[in-house]
């Protein structure tokens, strides 16, 4: 892989050193030895993240009038039991009973088989790509320490390749079978491994002093939004469709975190829950985005074993049914616009559709925005149509209606089975169980009512089992009536479907680092981070030519002008050479430099330098600040922003 | 207590209903029955909080060039063991073994004694203040259900009053004695209570799949900043003094949360750690703030049993030594400026100094900014000089130096005891213990070296006990030498002191709600939230006079003008009357309304209404938008911002 701006190969090591040296981020608790999967952001990392969040808020929440919500991270057991996380939010792990070491089963199988394939290639005298070797070195640090030159049978090679192609699809027991069949052991010691067991990835804790209320740290921000649905709908004056949005930390107790910011235990998410009428998924603003061309990897292509991308407009993708509906398509296009704005390389962004076996049973369609990095294609944004699943399950569990209502253009007549309970007899007969039996009766579906009604008509009674009531429950026609009733409805009631764009902010930040990091051909030791001005941590570096006090009044004037326009800047009046100061700054991703020289003292003119091209222009303080403002906040290009200024060919760096 | 703008008494109930109805915040997981001490923020609450955070970032981080850090919430046991939280971050609780109910010991004693005093007053036929009754009702909901009219002896009344005055100062065993002495039982059942036991207030969890790495949710953001000290100092080019800052969630597993947003289990903090030379705590910008007058409640006044405030300039408070040093004083003044800017009533803000028995042993001075609410004076910001404690303990525990260096103006000669170890003999003699013994020897203080040196000189050997090594350790002059050595130092090395302003954002938000909520004399049913424009969730409500389509083009024009200036606004084109629409908006704290009428269609003029005074002015769209911008973002007053516009006396509301 080579960098975006030159042909110098991308070096992950060099990027990571730069990010660490400039304290974009660093392992948490490093002086205590660190904890895997936890990272702290330093000043430039914080500012970059804050700017991305700010851009996200403007691009989605403000632009689309979404309702922002902040729910708590602590979440009681019942909520996550209902959502399915208690039962299904897990990975498979294997333990080496002798050493106590724990491996994530799918990763272990993947790495061991990959290393055997590599050993086979070496034994056959084939070349192993440099890139692969680099990748391998990283991984071997973790588990597989050395590649053994062992030739495999051609058939075995095929089997391994076949397994690796579908490694994400195996269940725990299937992984267990692979481990036995292919004799996979602890790579470090050769020790035998226990069969895979499920490990829930939520961090648990106890809320309150008694220890009785079990809670978890939320694995996503979505549930807090669903639970507030009724309040949000009311806040929106009962108008549909609408969206809520949350920005906040979520948690995932990874078995063996690796790959830096891409797989961490505590991470920032930004999630949207767009509530829509299941019968009307068109979108009024779809017209505005329909011509945007995107790279798609639909499920049928993947299922045919290919990864070839289809380049197509989102309009066509929806028209042909490849993308399920307009609202989903609209968000896919808006995700694309957002990612490009904050620095993602469009050539390294694809939308991959979930295959049927990957997708939750209730979802009707799901596309991931994947960004290409040195770790492969990484899922950074998910965009799923989750149907009515979430609101339905919470409603069923709590008995609270979570529905929207639509005034019908014309009243309509509906015929439904209804049950009538003779309360006066019912209460005395069932006494303490009366409530339970009544709740059971009234929550039957239409089909069940039909069946029960038939039975009641035929036998004069029904006999049923009700959870929580001992023995049979017998009900005769004195107690209940089940009849088809005609009613005129003026309002249609429905459970909204949810379309959920979900962003992993840390993964996006890291991918942008990879996409925008490069080295100048004449200075391979120092990198440049070409972060777009809108998200760059600092916008301007002020560089007086020397620390001669004569220059100070101009530094002050420029500072005031920048402060007035609320443009974040730094002054570097260290003794270092101009070139060194700019190089330092290139690493921090600062897009503009203002040089103050002795001419500045005479006429208040200063030089503006652009980071990527190192082009320079000269102008008055006001003109230069105006140009920076234009390019940074009003989406102007360098050429547009500096059109009126004259190029400068002085003491450049 | 009456509201700020009128004499109508403040009603907490009415405020809370408004905040809930407008979804500023609500109990989390309400459809699941809720969890005490957890709250979600709805759209206006989120926007208000975001604006306060934004103002905080500008006021502190940008203005003072602080280094923002984001550390993780998950924190391993060792870090919080060192900081003292594992041992000391706790409250005392008592259990009723029969019912399983758990009480926070100090709160229980307080409430029971208060209710007895109230009962005594009633029995004596004295009046109980309405306000107190209201307070009482709230509490009785929790524990003490009814006040019994029982007269107490005069002496007992005095004892109770004396206990209540110092209720925050009792240890667990002392509370246990009070419970026995005054026969305090479970208020609901009269059941006997177990003696108080300590309950650690941190939420704990296990990090990773083995369950061996115990972790906690951080109780404050400070530790993550301290641990990054060396990286931050390097980022700051080794220049002192400097400050780091963090904004993020912290957690406290309250025994029995009450009082809404004031005592919650998950809360947003904003903390600054300002690192300063212990020998030089002056502040270059102290001059800018020295004349600011504040209300102080110093420790000597409290210790004399009074709560009378001293009003004085911060300059004088530092000069007289009441506030320990300039840097601490500077931050106290900056905290004041910030709180006033975002809507705190200056008449309900005091700075209370910690008394000696309240303050951590290492702290040299500590002041809380307390805000007066219907719950009493509430600590909302702490501002402590923590001396070198935090950096010292982490350094001692990890062996990592956490120091700053200062080039001395002139080299100086220092004489210190130093130890020399004969490694060749030392290693073979102590074998596996050699490292432990060496570490013990080299980490002695100067005094200890002096003593050990004397012993060694006198006896030719020393015999010591070393933790982790069995038996005596004998060292003779062949193995070690201890001598006073003269060296020339060019650099002074020191552990910085930390001055820590620490903000509880949720408490501040709630206090501002109380300070800024009032009712118009002519409409007591609907409240007004007079949030300052800079922090108001929405700045402008656009109100077309009717939903006549003729008005729509002007609505569009105004919307575009506001969007261009990035001023958050909402359109209310519902059919409700103008008055109703404005009333709805008063509750949301929106400071401006723009009315669009049929004159607007003719000449693009619109009316601007100010929320608090309901004053109105008329001007062109450009003029009106300019006025809003001025007042909201450039700290202009209404009079200044609208000076050029003519008053309007039309169809007002």
Coordinates of C-alpha atoms in Angstrom, one line a residue, chain A residues 153-359:
Chain A
X153 CA -0.8 -31.4 0.7
X154 CA -2.5 -29.5 -2.1
X155 CA -5.8 -30.7 -0.7
X156 CA -5.1 -29.4 2.7
X157 CA -4.1 -26.0 1.3
X158 CA -7.5 -25.8 -0.4
X159 CA -9.3 -26.8 2.8
X160 CA -7.5 -24.1 4.8
X161 CA -8.2 -21.5 2.2
X162 CA -11.8 -22.4 2.2
X163 CA -12.1 -22.2 6.0
X164 CA -10.3 -18.8 6.1
X165 CA -12.7 -17.4 3.5
X166 CA -15.7 -18.0 5.8
X167 CA -14.0 -17.7 9.2
X168 CA -16.6 -15.2 10.4
X169 CA -19.4 -17.7 9.9
X170 CA -18.5 -20.5 12.3
X171 CA -20.3 -21.2 15.5
X172 CA -18.5 -22.1 18.7
X173 CA -19.0 -25.9 18.4
X174 CA -17.9 -25.7 14.7
X175 CA -14.7 -23.9 15.7
X176 CA -14.2 -26.6 18.3
X177 CA -14.4 -29.2 15.6
X178 CA -11.8 -27.4 13.5
X179 CA -9.5 -27.2 16.5
X180 CA -9.7 -30.9 17.0
X181 CA -9.6 -31.8 13.3
X182 CA -6.6 -29.7 12.5
X183 CA -4.8 -30.3 15.7
X184 CA -4.7 -26.6 16.7
X185 CA -3.0 -26.0 20.1
X186 CA -1.5 -23.2 22.1
X187 CA 1.0 -21.8 19.6
X188 CA 3.5 -20.8 22.3
X189 CA 3.6 -24.1 24.2
X190 CA 1.9 -26.7 22.0
X191 CA -0.5 -27.2 25.0
X192 CA -3.9 -28.7 24.5
X193 CA -7.0 -26.4 24.5
X194 CA -10.4 -26.8 26.1
X195 CA -13.4 -26.7 23.7
X196 CA -14.6 -23.2 23.0
X197 CA -17.0 -21.7 25.5
X198 CA -19.2 -18.6 25.1
X199 CA -18.0 -15.4 26.8
X200 CA -20.4 -12.5 27.1
X201 CA -18.7 -9.3 26.1
X202 CA -20.5 -7.0 28.4
X203 CA -18.8 -5.6 31.5
X204 CA -21.1 -6.3 34.5
X205 CA -21.4 -4.6 37.8
X206 CA -23.9 -4.2 40.7
X207 CA -26.0 -1.1 41.1
X208 CA -26.7 0.0 44.6
X209 CA -25.5 -1.3 48.0
X210 CA -27.4 -4.6 48.2
X211 CA -25.7 -6.1 45.2
X212 CA -29.0 -7.4 44.0
X213 CA -29.5 -5.1 41.0
X214 CA -27.3 -6.5 38.3
X215 CA -26.2 -4.0 35.6
X216 CA -23.9 -3.8 32.6
X217 CA -22.0 -1.1 30.9
X218 CA -24.0 -0.5 27.7
X219 CA -22.6 -2.2 24.5
X220 CA -24.3 0.4 22.3
X221 CA -26.2 3.7 22.8
X222 CA -29.3 2.5 20.9
X223 CA -31.3 1.0 23.8
X224 CA -31.3 4.2 25.8
X225 CA -32.9 5.9 22.7
X226 CA -35.5 3.2 22.2
X227 CA -36.7 3.3 25.8
X228 CA -37.3 7.1 25.4
X229 CA -39.3 6.6 22.3
X230 CA -42.6 7.9 23.7
X231 CA -41.1 11.0 25.2
X232 CA -39.3 11.8 22.0
X233 CA -42.4 11.3 19.9
X234 CA -44.3 13.7 22.2
X235 CA -41.4 16.2 22.1
X236 CA -41.7 16.0 18.3
X237 CA -45.4 16.9 18.6
X238 CA -46.3 13.4 17.6
X239 CA -45.0 14.0 14.1
X240 CA -43.5 11.1 12.1
X241 CA -40.9 10.3 10.8
X242 CA -38.2 11.6 13.1
X243 CA -34.8 10.6 14.4
X244 CA -33.1 10.6 17.7
X245 CA -29.3 10.6 18.0
X246 CA -26.8 9.9 20.8
X247 CA -23.0 10.5 21.1
X248 CA -21.3 8.6 23.9
X249 CA -19.1 5.8 25.2
X250 CA -19.9 2.2 24.9
X251 CA -18.1 -0.9 26.1
X252 CA -17.1 -4.3 24.9
X253 CA -15.0 -6.6 27.0
X254 CA -12.8 -8.0 24.2
X255 CA -11.2 -11.4 24.8
X256 CA -7.8 -10.3 23.4
X257 CA -7.8 -6.8 22.0
X258 CA -5.3 -6.1 19.2
X259 CA -5.0 -3.7 16.3
X260 CA -4.8 -0.5 18.3
X261 CA -7.7 1.9 18.1
X262 CA -9.6 -0.6 15.9
X263 CA -10.5 -3.0 18.6
X264 CA -10.8 -1.5 22.0
X265 CA -12.8 -2.1 25.2
X266 CA -14.1 1.4 25.7
X267 CA -15.1 3.5 22.6
X268 CA -17.0 6.5 21.4
X269 CA -20.1 5.9 19.3
X270 CA -22.5 8.2 17.5
X271 CA -25.8 6.5 16.7
X272 CA -28.9 7.6 15.0
X273 CA -32.3 5.9 15.3
X274 CA -34.6 7.0 12.5
X275 CA -38.2 6.1 13.2
X276 CA -40.2 5.5 10.1
X277 CA -43.6 4.3 9.0
X278 CA -43.1 0.7 7.8
X279 CA -45.5 1.3 4.9
X280 CA -43.7 4.5 3.8
X281 CA -39.9 4.4 3.5
X282 CA -39.5 7.0 0.8
X283 CA -37.5 10.1 1.8
X284 CA -38.3 13.7 0.9
X285 CA -34.6 14.6 0.4
X286 CA -33.6 11.5 -1.5
X287 CA -33.6 13.6 -4.7
X288 CA -30.7 15.7 -3.3
X289 CA -28.4 12.7 -3.0
X290 CA -29.6 10.3 -5.7
X291 CA -26.7 11.0 -8.1
X292 CA -23.9 10.4 -5.7
X293 CA -21.8 7.5 -6.9
X294 CA -20.7 4.9 -4.4
X295 CA -18.7 1.6 -4.4
X296 CA -21.0 -1.3 -3.4
X297 CA -20.2 -4.8 -2.4
X298 CA -23.7 -6.4 -2.4
X299 CA -24.4 -9.8 -0.8
X300 CA -24.9 -11.7 -4.1
X301 CA -21.4 -10.8 -5.2
X302 CA -19.9 -11.9 -1.9
X303 CA -21.9 -15.1 -2.0
X304 CA -20.4 -15.9 -5.4
X305 CA -17.0 -15.7 -3.8
X306 CA -16.0 -12.3 -5.3
X307 CA -15.1 -9.0 -3.8
X308 CA -15.4 -7.0 -6.9
X309 CA -17.0 -3.6 -6.3
X310 CA -20.0 -2.2 -8.2
X311 CA -19.8 1.5 -8.8
X312 CA -23.2 3.0 -9.1
X313 CA -25.4 6.0 -8.0
X314 CA -27.4 5.5 -4.9
X315 CA -30.5 6.4 -6.9
X316 CA -29.9 3.4 -9.2
X317 CA -29.0 1.2 -6.3
X318 CA -32.4 1.9 -4.7
X319 CA -34.3 1.7 -8.0
X320 CA -32.9 -1.8 -8.7
X321 CA -33.7 -3.0 -5.2
X322 CA -30.1 -3.6 -4.3
X323 CA -30.6 -1.2 -1.4
X324 CA -33.9 -1.9 0.2
X325 CA -35.5 1.5 0.4
X326 CA -35.0 5.3 0.0
X327 CA -34.6 6.2 3.6
X328 CA -31.8 3.6 4.0
X329 CA -30.3 4.8 0.7
X330 CA -30.5 8.4 1.9
X331 CA -28.5 7.6 5.0
X332 CA -25.9 5.6 3.1
X333 CA -25.3 8.7 0.9
X334 CA -25.2 11.0 3.9
X335 CA -22.7 8.7 5.6
X336 CA -20.5 8.9 2.5
X337 CA -20.7 12.7 2.4
X338 CA -19.8 12.9 6.0
X339 CA -16.8 10.5 5.8
X340 CA -15.4 12.3 2.8
X341 CA -15.8 15.7 4.5
X342 CA -13.7 14.6 7.5
X343 CA -10.8 13.1 5.5
X344 CA -11.7 9.6 4.4
X345 CA -10.1 8.7 1.0
X346 CA -13.1 7.9 -1.3
X347 CA -11.0 5.3 -3.1
X348 CA -10.7 3.3 0.2
X349 CA -14.3 3.4 1.2
X350 CA -16.8 0.7 0.2
X351 CA -20.3 -0.2 1.3
X352 CA -20.6 -3.9 2.0
X353 CA -24.0 -5.5 2.4
X354 CA -24.5 -8.1 5.1
X355 CA -25.0 -11.6 3.8
X356 CA -28.2 -13.4 5.0
X357 CA -26.3 -15.5 7.5
X358 CA -24.6 -12.4 9.0
X359 CA -27.7 -10.3 9.5

